[in-house]
Coordinates of C-alpha atoms in Angstrom, one line a residue:
M1 CA 0.0 0.0 0.0
N2 CA 1.2 3.5 -0.6
R3 CA 1.6 6.1 2.0
Q4 CA -1.5 8.1 1.2
V5 CA -3.7 5.0 1.6
L6 CA -2.1 4.1 4.9
T7 CA -2.6 7.7 6.1
R8 CA -6.3 7.7 5.2
L9 CA -6.7 4.3 6.9
F10 CA -5.0 5.6 10.0
L11 CA -7.2 8.7 10.1
I12 CA -10.4 6.6 9.7
L13 CA -9.4 4.3 12.5
L14 CA -8.5 7.2 14.7
A15 CA -11.8 8.9 14.0
T16 CA -13.7 5.7 14.8
F17 CA -11.8 5.3 18.1
L18 CA -12.3 8.9 19.2
S19 CA -16.0 8.8 18.4
G20 CA -16.3 5.6 20.5
A21 CA -14.4 7.1 23.3
F22 CA -16.6 10.2 23.2
I23 CA -19.8 8.1 23.4
N24 CA -18.5 6.1 26.4
C25 CA -17.4 9.3 28.1
S26 CA -20.9 10.7 27.5
N27 CA -22.6 7.7 29.2
A28 CA -20.2 8.0 32.1
D29 CA -20.8 11.7 32.5
T30 CA -24.6 11.2 32.4
E31 CA -24.4 8.4 35.0
N32 CA -22.3 10.5 37.3
L33 CA -24.8 13.4 37.0
L34 CA -27.7 10.9 37.5
I35 CA -26.5 9.8 40.9
G36 CA -28.4 11.4 43.8
E37 CA -32.0 12.3 44.6
W38 CA -34.4 14.0 42.3
V39 CA -37.8 15.6 43.0
S40 CA -40.6 15.8 40.5
E41 CA -41.2 19.4 39.3
T42 CA -45.0 18.7 39.1
D43 CA -45.5 16.6 42.3
S44 CA -43.1 17.3 45.1
N45 CA -44.2 14.1 46.9
W46 CA -42.5 12.0 44.2
R47 CA -38.8 11.5 44.5
I48 CA -36.4 9.3 42.5
E49 CA -33.0 8.3 43.9
F50 CA -30.2 6.8 41.8
D51 CA -27.2 5.1 43.5
Y52 CA -23.7 4.0 42.4
D53 CA -24.7 0.3 42.4
G54 CA -27.1 0.7 39.5
R55 CA -30.2 0.8 41.7
C56 CA -33.1 3.3 41.5
F57 CA -35.6 3.9 44.2
W58 CA -38.9 5.6 43.8
H59 CA -40.4 7.3 46.9
Y60 CA -43.8 8.9 47.3
E61 CA -44.6 11.1 50.3
G62 CA -41.3 9.9 51.8
E63 CA -42.2 6.2 51.6
P64 CA -40.4 3.8 49.3
T65 CA -42.7 2.5 46.6
D66 CA -40.6 0.7 44.0
E67 CA -37.0 -0.4 43.5
F68 CA -35.4 -0.9 40.1
E69 CA -32.1 -1.6 38.4
Y70 CA -31.1 1.1 36.0
N71 CA -29.1 1.1 32.8
L72 CA -28.0 3.9 30.5
S73 CA -27.6 3.1 26.8
N74 CA -27.0 4.7 23.4
E75 CA -28.9 2.0 21.5
S76 CA -32.0 3.2 19.6
L77 CA -33.9 0.0 20.4
Q78 CA -35.6 0.5 23.8
C79 CA -38.5 -1.4 25.2
G80 CA -39.4 -2.8 21.8
Y81 CA -39.3 0.7 20.1
S82 CA -36.7 1.6 17.6
F83 CA -35.9 5.3 16.9
P84 CA -34.8 6.8 13.6
K85 CA -31.9 8.5 15.2
A86 CA -28.2 7.7 14.8
D87 CA -27.1 5.4 17.6
G88 CA -24.7 7.0 20.0
Q89 CA -26.1 10.5 19.8
Y90 CA -28.9 10.0 22.3
E91 CA -29.1 8.4 25.7
Y92 CA -31.8 6.2 27.1
L93 CA -32.6 5.2 30.7
R94 CA -34.0 1.7 31.3
L95 CA -35.5 0.8 34.7
T96 CA -36.3 -2.8 35.4
D97 CA -38.0 -4.0 38.6
R98 CA -36.2 -6.6 40.8
E99 CA -38.2 -9.5 39.5
G100 CA -37.5 -8.5 35.9
R101 CA -41.2 -8.3 35.1
Q102 CA -41.7 -4.6 34.6
T103 CA -39.5 -2.3 32.5
Y104 CA -39.7 1.4 31.9
C105 CA -37.7 3.1 29.2
Y106 CA -37.0 6.8 28.9
E107 CA -35.1 9.1 26.6
V108 CA -32.8 11.4 28.5
L109 CA -33.7 14.8 27.1
G110 CA -31.3 16.6 29.3
I111 CA -29.4 16.4 32.5
D112 CA -27.1 18.7 34.5
Q113 CA -26.2 19.4 38.1
E114 CA -29.7 20.9 38.8
S115 CA -32.3 19.2 36.5
L116 CA -33.2 15.9 34.8
S117 CA -35.6 15.8 31.9
L118 CA -37.0 12.4 30.7
R119 CA -39.5 11.4 28.0
T120 CA -41.3 8.0 28.2
I121 CA -40.8 5.6 25.4
D122 CA -44.1 4.1 24.5
L123 CA -47.3 5.1 22.8
G124 CA -48.4 7.4 25.7
V125 CA -45.5 9.8 25.5
K126 CA -45.0 11.9 28.7
N127 CA -42.3 14.3 29.7
F128 CA -41.0 14.4 33.3
I129 CA -38.8 17.1 34.8
F130 CA -36.9 16.5 38.1
I131 CA -35.0 19.0 40.2
R132 CA -32.0 17.8 42.2
N133 CA -32.8 17.6 45.9

């Protein structure tokens, strides 16, 4: 192979590696921001808590109501729905109950130190906004 072909091949491999590293960094950043307690903007009695062990706890009026395992993903196939978006550009949150019978999927619309915005992934689309407690 000539030098120009090798240079192009190297640049393609480098770009592929860096885009993969960016995606992984993005998931890690989102997970780190997710950790903590969040209060619903529309119902202050509803709180969601995420821990470092991949567990999510729902509370209502201070009492625990549900416990889930959570997972963040860049895959467009979530809860049986596929999205016409490029994989890796959007993040999805999946909550699965301890028995593995009930699963909830959300698109992460935005997250920062102060707020979390989620959209349900099903036919009854709902948006939820949470404020860090």
